[in-house]
Coordinates of C-alpha atoms and ligand atoms in Angstrom, one line a residue:
M1 CA 18.1 -0.2 -4.2
R2 CA 16.5 0.7 -1.1
G3 CA 14.0 3.7 -1.6
L4 CA 13.2 3.5 -5.2
S5 CA 9.6 3.5 -5.0
V6 CA 9.6 5.9 -1.9
R7 CA 6.9 8.5 -2.6
S8 CA 7.7 11.9 -1.8
I9 CA 5.7 15.2 -1.7
L10 CA 6.8 19.0 -1.6
L11 CA 4.8 20.7 1.3
I12 CA 4.6 24.6 1.2
V13 CA 3.2 25.8 4.6
G14 CA 1.5 29.2 4.1
G15 CA 0.7 31.6 7.3
G16 CA -2.2 30.4 8.8
I17 CA -3.2 29.3 12.5
A18 CA -3.3 25.8 11.1
A19 CA -0.1 25.8 10.2
Y20 CA 0.6 23.7 13.7
K21 CA -1.8 20.7 12.0
S22 CA 1.1 20.4 9.1
L23 CA 3.4 19.1 11.7
E24 CA 1.5 16.5 12.6
L25 CA 0.4 16.1 8.8
V26 CA 4.4 15.4 8.0
R27 CA 4.3 12.6 11.0
R28 CA 1.6 10.8 9.5
L29 CA 3.1 10.9 5.8
A30 CA 6.5 9.5 7.5
E31 CA 4.5 6.9 8.8
R32 CA 3.2 5.7 5.3
G33 CA 6.6 6.0 4.0
I34 CA 5.8 8.6 2.3
R35 CA 9.0 11.5 2.5
T36 CA 8.6 15.2 2.9
R37 CA 10.6 17.8 1.8
A38 CA 9.2 21.6 2.9
I39 CA 9.0 25.3 2.1
L40 CA 7.8 27.7 4.8
T41 CA 6.7 31.0 3.6
S42 CA 7.5 34.0 5.8
A43 CA 4.0 34.1 6.9
G44 CA 4.2 30.7 8.1
A45 CA 7.2 31.1 9.8
E46 CA 5.7 33.4 12.1
F47 CA 3.5 30.1 13.1
V48 CA 5.7 27.4 13.2
T49 CA 9.4 27.5 13.4
P50 CA 12.0 26.1 10.7
L51 CA 13.3 24.0 13.5
S52 CA 10.3 22.1 14.2
L53 CA 9.6 21.6 10.4
S54 CA 12.9 20.7 10.1
A55 CA 13.2 18.0 12.7
L56 CA 10.0 16.4 11.5
T57 CA 11.0 16.3 7.8
G58 CA 14.6 15.3 8.4
D59 CA 15.6 17.7 6.0
K60 CA 16.4 21.5 5.7
I61 CA 14.0 23.6 5.5
Y62 CA 13.4 26.1 2.2
S63 CA 12.2 29.4 2.7
D64 CA 14.3 32.1 0.5
L65 CA 14.1 32.3 -3.2
F66 CA 17.6 34.0 -3.5
S67 CA 19.3 32.1 -1.4
L68 CA 23.0 31.3 -3.0
T69 CA 23.2 28.3 -0.9
D70 CA 20.0 26.7 -1.2
E71 CA 19.8 27.3 -5.2
A72 CA 23.0 25.7 -5.3
E73 CA 22.0 22.3 -3.3
M74 CA 18.8 22.3 -4.6
G75 CA 17.4 24.9 -7.1
H76 CA 13.8 26.0 -7.0
I77 CA 13.1 24.3 -10.1
Q78 CA 14.5 20.8 -9.1
L79 CA 12.7 21.5 -5.7
S80 CA 9.3 21.0 -7.3
R81 CA 10.8 18.3 -9.9
S82 CA 12.0 15.9 -7.3
A83 CA 8.6 15.6 -5.4
D84 CA 5.7 13.3 -6.7
L85 CA 3.2 15.8 -5.7
V86 CA 3.1 19.1 -4.4
V87 CA 1.3 19.9 -1.4
V88 CA 0.3 23.2 -0.4
A89 CA -1.1 23.3 3.7
P90 CA -2.4 25.8 4.7
A91 CA -3.1 27.3 1.3
T92 CA -3.8 30.7 2.2
A93 CA -6.0 33.3 0.1
D94 CA -2.6 34.9 -0.9
L95 CA -1.1 31.5 -1.9
M96 CA -4.3 31.1 -3.8
A97 CA -4.4 34.3 -5.5
K98 CA -0.4 34.2 -6.5
L99 CA -1.3 30.7 -8.3
A100 CA -4.7 31.3 -9.8
N101 CA -2.9 34.9 -11.2
G102 CA 0.6 33.2 -12.2
L103 CA 2.6 35.7 -9.4
A104 CA 5.9 34.3 -8.6
N105 CA 7.5 36.7 -6.0
D106 CA 8.7 34.4 -3.7
L107 CA 10.3 30.8 -3.5
A108 CA 6.7 29.0 -2.8
S109 CA 4.8 30.8 -5.5
T110 CA 7.6 30.4 -8.1
T111 CA 8.0 27.1 -7.1
L112 CA 4.0 26.4 -7.4
L113 CA 4.2 28.2 -11.0
A114 CA 7.6 26.0 -12.0
T115 CA 6.4 22.5 -11.0
D116 CA 5.1 20.2 -13.6
K117 CA 3.4 17.9 -10.7
K118 CA 0.0 17.7 -9.4
V119 CA -1.0 20.1 -6.8
L120 CA -3.0 19.7 -4.0
M121 CA -4.2 22.8 -1.9
A122 CA -5.7 22.6 1.8
P123 CA -7.1 25.8 2.5
A124 CA -7.3 27.5 5.5
M125 CA -9.1 30.8 6.0
N126 CA -11.9 33.0 7.9
V127 CA -15.1 32.4 6.8
R128 CA -16.0 35.4 5.3
M129 CA -12.5 35.4 3.4
W130 CA -13.2 31.8 2.2
E131 CA -16.8 33.3 1.1
S132 CA -15.7 36.4 -0.8
A133 CA -15.8 37.0 -4.4
P134 CA -11.9 36.8 -5.4
V135 CA -11.5 34.1 -3.4
K136 CA -14.2 32.3 -4.8
R137 CA -12.8 33.3 -8.3
N138 CA -9.3 31.9 -7.6
R139 CA -10.6 28.8 -6.7
A140 CA -12.7 28.1 -9.7
Q141 CA -9.5 29.1 -12.0
L142 CA -7.1 26.6 -10.0
E143 CA -9.7 24.0 -10.2
K144 CA -9.8 24.7 -14.0
D145 CA -6.2 24.8 -14.4
G146 CA -6.1 20.8 -12.5
V147 CA -5.3 21.9 -9.2
L148 CA -7.1 19.8 -6.2
F149 CA -8.6 20.5 -3.1
V150 CA -9.1 19.0 0.2
G151 CA -11.5 20.9 2.7
P152 CA -11.9 23.5 3.9
N153 CA -14.3 22.1 6.8
D154 CA -16.9 23.7 8.7
G155 CA -16.6 24.3 11.9
E156 CA -15.5 26.9 14.8
M157 CA -12.4 28.9 13.7
A158 CA -9.8 30.4 15.4
C159 CA -11.1 34.1 15.3
G160 CA -14.4 32.6 17.1
E161 CA -16.4 32.6 13.9
F162 CA -18.4 29.5 12.3
G163 CA -18.4 28.1 8.9
P164 CA -16.4 26.8 6.3
G165 CA -12.7 27.7 6.5
R166 CA -11.2 25.4 8.8
M167 CA -8.2 23.6 7.6
A168 CA -9.0 19.3 6.7
E169 CA -7.6 17.6 9.4
P170 CA -4.2 15.8 9.0
L171 CA -5.6 12.4 8.5
E172 CA -8.1 13.7 5.8
I173 CA -5.1 15.5 3.8
V174 CA -3.0 12.2 4.0
A175 CA -6.1 10.6 2.3
A176 CA -6.7 13.0 -0.5
I177 CA -2.5 12.7 -1.0
E178 CA -2.7 8.9 -1.2
K179 CA -5.6 9.2 -3.8
A180 CA -3.7 11.7 -5.6
L181 CA -0.2 9.2 -5.5
A182 CA -2.2 6.7 -6.6
V183 CA -1.4 5.0 -9.6
D184 CA -4.8 5.3 -11.8
G185 CA -4.6 3.7 -14.8
A186 CA -1.1 3.2 -14.6
L187 CA -1.7 -1.0 -15.1
K188 CA -4.6 -0.2 -17.9
G189 CA -3.8 -3.3 -20.6
V190 CA -2.2 -5.1 -17.9
R191 CA -3.6 -8.5 -17.0
A192 CA -2.9 -9.5 -13.2
L193 CA -3.5 -13.0 -11.4
V194 CA -3.6 -13.1 -7.5
T195 CA -4.3 -15.7 -5.3
A196 CA -5.7 -15.3 -1.9
G197 CA -6.6 -17.0 1.3
P198 CA -5.8 -20.6 2.8
T199 CA -6.6 -23.7 1.0
R200 CA -8.4 -26.4 2.7
E201 CA -7.5 -30.2 2.2
P202 CA -10.4 -32.6 3.2
V203 CA -9.7 -35.5 5.6
D204 CA -13.0 -36.8 4.9
P205 CA -16.3 -34.7 4.3
V206 CA -16.5 -32.8 7.8
R207 CA -12.9 -32.3 8.6
F208 CA -9.9 -30.6 6.7
L209 CA -6.4 -29.3 6.8
A210 CA -6.0 -25.9 6.8
N211 CA -4.2 -22.4 8.1
H212 CA -4.7 -19.2 9.8
S213 CA -4.7 -17.1 6.6
S214 CA -7.6 -14.4 6.4
G215 CA -6.8 -13.5 2.7
K216 CA -6.9 -9.6 3.6
Q217 CA -3.6 -9.1 2.3
G218 CA -4.4 -10.5 -1.0
Y219 CA -7.7 -9.4 -1.4
A220 CA -6.2 -6.0 -1.2
I221 CA -3.5 -6.4 -3.6
A222 CA -6.1 -7.4 -6.2
E223 CA -8.1 -4.3 -5.1
A224 CA -5.1 -1.8 -5.6
L225 CA -4.5 -3.7 -8.9
A226 CA -7.8 -3.2 -10.1
R227 CA -7.9 0.2 -9.3
A228 CA -4.9 1.0 -11.0
G229 CA -6.7 -0.3 -14.1
A230 CA -5.4 -4.1 -14.6
D231 CA -7.7 -6.5 -15.5
T232 CA -7.5 -8.9 -12.4
T233 CA -8.4 -12.1 -11.5
L234 CA -8.3 -13.1 -8.0
V235 CA -8.1 -17.0 -7.2
S236 CA -9.2 -17.2 -3.4
G237 CA -9.4 -20.1 -1.1
P238 CA -12.3 -20.0 1.6
V239 CA -12.2 -16.7 3.1
S240 CA -15.1 -14.7 4.5
L241 CA -14.3 -11.3 2.7
T242 CA -16.2 -9.5 0.3
P243 CA -14.7 -9.7 -3.1
P244 CA -13.2 -6.0 -4.3
Q245 CA -15.0 -4.4 -6.9
G246 CA -14.0 -5.1 -10.4
V247 CA -12.2 -8.2 -10.3
K248 CA -12.6 -11.6 -11.8
L249 CA -13.3 -13.8 -8.6
M250 CA -12.6 -17.8 -9.1
R251 CA -13.3 -19.6 -5.5
V252 CA -11.4 -22.6 -5.1
T253 CA -11.0 -24.9 -1.9
T254 CA -7.7 -27.1 -2.4
A255 CA -4.2 -26.8 -3.6
R256 CA -5.0 -28.8 -6.8
E257 CA -8.1 -26.5 -7.6
M258 CA -5.8 -23.6 -6.9
L259 CA -3.2 -24.5 -9.5
A260 CA -6.0 -25.7 -12.1
A261 CA -7.8 -22.3 -11.8
C262 CA -4.5 -20.4 -12.2
E263 CA -3.6 -22.6 -15.1
A264 CA -7.0 -21.9 -16.5
A265 CA -6.6 -18.1 -16.1
L266 CA -3.3 -17.8 -18.0
P267 CA -2.1 -15.9 -19.6
A268 CA -1.0 -13.1 -17.3
D269 CA 1.5 -10.2 -16.9
V270 CA 1.8 -10.4 -13.7
L271 CA 1.1 -13.0 -11.1
V272 CA 0.8 -12.5 -7.2
M273 CA 0.9 -15.5 -5.4
A274 CA -0.4 -14.2 -1.9
A275 CA -2.2 -17.5 -0.9
A276 CA -1.3 -19.7 2.2
V277 CA -1.2 -22.7 -0.1
A278 CA -1.2 -26.1 2.2
D279 CA 1.9 -27.8 1.6
W280 CA 0.5 -31.3 2.3
R281 CA -2.7 -32.8 1.9
P282 CA -4.1 -36.1 3.3
D283 CA -3.2 -39.0 0.9
I284 CA -6.9 -40.2 0.9
A285 CA -9.9 -37.8 1.5
A286 CA -12.6 -40.6 3.2
N287 CA -15.7 -40.4 1.2
S288 CA -17.8 -40.9 4.8
K289 CA -17.0 -39.5 8.1
I290 CA -14.2 -41.2 10.1
K291 CA -15.8 -42.7 13.1
K292 CA -13.8 -42.9 16.5
S293 CA -13.7 -46.3 17.6
A294 CA -15.8 -47.3 20.5
D295 CA -13.4 -49.1 22.8
R296 CA -10.6 -45.8 23.0
P297 CA -7.5 -46.9 24.6
Q298 CA -6.1 -44.5 27.4
D299 CA -3.5 -42.4 25.2
A300 CA -3.3 -41.7 21.8
R301 CA 0.3 -43.3 21.0
S302 CA -1.1 -46.7 22.1
A303 CA -4.1 -46.2 20.1
A304 CA -2.4 -45.6 17.0
E305 CA 0.2 -48.6 17.6
E306 CA -3.1 -50.7 18.1
N307 CA -4.4 -49.3 14.8
R308 CA -7.6 -47.8 16.2
V309 CA -7.2 -44.2 15.7
P310 CA -6.6 -43.4 12.3
L311 CA -3.3 -42.3 10.9
I312 CA -3.3 -39.7 8.3
K313 CA -0.7 -39.9 5.7
L314 CA 0.1 -36.9 4.3
V315 CA 1.5 -36.2 0.8
E316 CA 2.8 -33.2 -1.0
N317 CA 0.5 -30.6 -2.9
P318 CA 1.9 -29.1 -5.9
D319 CA 3.8 -25.8 -5.5
I320 CA 1.8 -23.4 -7.3
L321 CA 4.5 -20.4 -7.4
A322 CA 7.4 -22.9 -8.6
T323 CA 4.9 -24.7 -11.4
L324 CA 3.9 -21.3 -12.5
A325 CA 7.3 -19.8 -12.8
A326 CA 8.2 -22.5 -14.5
H327 CA 5.1 -22.4 -17.0
A328 CA 5.5 -22.3 -20.8
A329 CA 3.0 -19.4 -20.3
R330 CA 5.0 -17.6 -17.4
P331 CA 3.8 -14.4 -16.2
R332 CA 6.4 -11.8 -17.3
L333 CA 6.3 -10.8 -13.2
V334 CA 6.1 -13.4 -10.9
I335 CA 5.9 -12.6 -7.5
G336 CA 5.6 -15.0 -4.4
F337 CA 5.1 -14.3 -0.6
A338 CA 7.3 -16.0 2.4
A339 CA 5.8 -16.0 5.7
E340 CA 8.4 -16.8 7.9
T341 CA 8.9 -16.6 11.8
D342 CA 12.8 -17.1 11.7
D343 CA 15.7 -15.3 9.4
V344 CA 12.8 -13.6 7.6
V345 CA 15.0 -12.2 4.6
A346 CA 17.6 -14.8 4.4
N347 CA 15.0 -17.2 3.8
A348 CA 13.2 -15.3 1.6
V349 CA 16.1 -14.7 -0.5
A350 CA 16.6 -18.6 -0.9
K351 CA 13.0 -19.0 -1.4
R352 CA 13.3 -16.6 -4.5
G353 CA 15.7 -18.8 -6.1
R354 CA 14.2 -21.9 -5.5
K355 CA 11.0 -21.0 -6.7
G356 CA 12.0 -19.2 -9.6
A357 CA 9.8 -15.8 -8.6
D358 CA 11.2 -12.5 -9.7
W359 CA 10.0 -10.9 -6.4
I360 CA 9.3 -12.3 -2.8
I361 CA 7.4 -10.1 -0.5
A362 CA 8.8 -11.5 2.8
N363 CA 6.6 -11.1 6.2
D364 CA 7.4 -12.0 9.8
V365 CA 4.6 -13.8 11.0
S366 CA 5.4 -14.5 14.4
G367 CA 3.4 -11.9 15.3
D368 CA -0.1 -11.3 14.9
V369 CA -0.5 -10.5 11.0
F370 CA -2.9 -13.3 10.4
G371 CA -6.3 -11.8 10.3
G372 CA -4.8 -8.1 11.4
A373 CA -5.2 -5.4 9.4
R374 CA -1.4 -4.3 9.2
N375 CA 1.6 -5.6 7.9
Q376 CA 5.0 -4.9 7.6
V377 CA 7.2 -6.5 4.6
H378 CA 10.5 -6.7 2.9
L379 CA 10.4 -6.6 -0.8
V380 CA 13.1 -9.0 -2.5
S381 CA 13.9 -8.6 -5.9
E382 CA 16.5 -8.7 -8.6
S383 CA 18.0 -5.8 -7.2
G384 CA 18.2 -6.5 -3.4
V385 CA 15.8 -6.0 -0.5
E386 CA 13.6 -3.0 0.5
D387 CA 12.4 -2.7 3.8
W388 CA 8.8 -1.1 3.6
P389 CA 7.5 0.6 6.8
D390 CA 4.8 -0.9 8.9
M391 CA 1.7 -0.2 7.0
T392 CA -2.1 -1.6 6.4
K393 CA -2.9 -4.3 4.0
S394 CA -4.5 -1.6 1.5
E395 CA -1.2 0.5 1.8
V396 CA 1.0 -2.6 1.0
G397 CA -1.5 -3.4 -2.1
A398 CA -1.1 0.0 -3.1
R399 CA 2.6 0.3 -2.9
L400 CA 2.9 -2.9 -4.5
A401 CA 0.8 -2.3 -7.5
A402 CA 2.8 1.1 -8.1
R403 CA 6.1 -0.9 -7.7
I404 CA 4.6 -3.4 -10.4
A405 CA 3.5 -0.4 -12.6
E406 CA 7.2 1.3 -12.5
K407 CA 8.4 -2.7 -13.3
L408 CA 6.3 -3.5 -16.3
K409 CA 6.7 0.0 -17.7
G410 CA 10.5 0.1 -17.2
A411 CA 10.2 -3.1 -18.9
A412 CA 8.0 -2.6 -21.5
Ligands
CTP501 N1 3.3 -21.8 -2.5 C1 2.7 -22.1 -3.7 N2 2.3 -23.7 -3.7 C2 2.7 -24.7 -2.4 C3 2.9 -23.7 -1.1 C4 3.7 -22.5 -1.0 O1 2.2 -21.4 -4.8 N3 2.3 -25.6 -2.1 C5 3.5 -19.9 -2.6 C6 2.9 -19.2 -1.5 O2 2.0 -18.8 -2.0 C7 3.8 -18.4 -1.3 C8 5.3 -18.7 -1.3 O3 5.0 -19.9 -2.2 O4 3.8 -17.4 -2.2 C9 6.1 -19.5 -0.2 O5 5.0 -19.9 0.3 P1 5.6 -20.2 2.2 O6 4.7 -21.3 2.7 O7 6.3 -19.1 2.8 O8 7.0 -21.3 1.5 P2 6.7 -23.0 1.5 O9 7.1 -23.1 0.1 O10 5.6 -23.6 2.2 O11 8.2 -23.3 2.3 P3 8.5 -23.5 3.5 O12 7.3 -24.0 4.2 O13 9.8 -24.3 3.5 O14 8.8 -22.0 4.0

């Protein structure tokens, strides 16, 4: 089932000097797992070649409305329907005028008129053109019709003039695309429970056992779920992060406190256990600081043998994921993480069965995932394994929120 949640856009490249930036845009989108199919207008083809665009999209380039082969393979109606969003970059005065007035005399304008998807335009034109009355009128009309815009920016233009008209930079367009693709409101009415961070297991009042978890991935997931409209509770171990807006935060320290907080937060529709729960805790947490013995032996082993350094006996913590997966109030969708250093996917598949989770998000933690901003994960579900590209933790959160929405909607 690889690729079910792959997001895709249809990019229309109009004729303008900024068309070269669209090549960069395709690359940046691919890095984020967003697939691009492209229409190149005949004016656009004066600035970038179909070959370079095709090499970057990994697909053929569509340009001719009356091509029998194109229509047979992927008709112009299907072209716009198979994408999640239509992006026009650069959006020329001509393309804006055509859509604002319902003209359809080539593949780009016909597709724009026939689409049932949102349209995002990144205008690029000379400053006087941009400020002309007809372009202003067309823009106002397009905005009224629900077309989204990114840019143009102020700056020096290829024609030597200065002012608004420069196409937005590729990364600004990527951000606008991510926003337009976001699942705003898709999780309205859904109750989400997310755990994050490490747990701390006290040895005595000043010492504890813990791990390297920063909590960033769990916080990003809670943030994405809340943004998508879910009523989100975040049960967090000790971390130094600002809580995301709109989530209900429950702070805990130990694994047993985390379990109790999660149980108190039920019922929930979806559980995401992103916390790195300590598997063991000291059998007894001393009430006062354990003192070092005065006459310390030469080596630790003999010290232990002579009973002069404390031997900490560990006992197992409750498995929160397994407990909640078997709970009378089990959430409809139970998602766990698998932090692995070896055989990442195989271990995750086994963990999914052992813990009774519906999905496991597996990541390789042998690198510097802990505390870092990026993550490369695999989603192990009932229908197989999806390998997600390397993304920021926020992007992982957004994509997971989209997948959760898809799943819960499908099951509703
Ligand atoms: N987990 C949990 N309670 C525990 C330990 C882990 O709920 N006591 C959850 C984690 O939040 C995560 C999943 O179980 O969602 C897997 O955690 P991981 O540390 O990878 O697995 P372990 O159970 O510790 O298994 P192992 O150490 O054998 O890899």
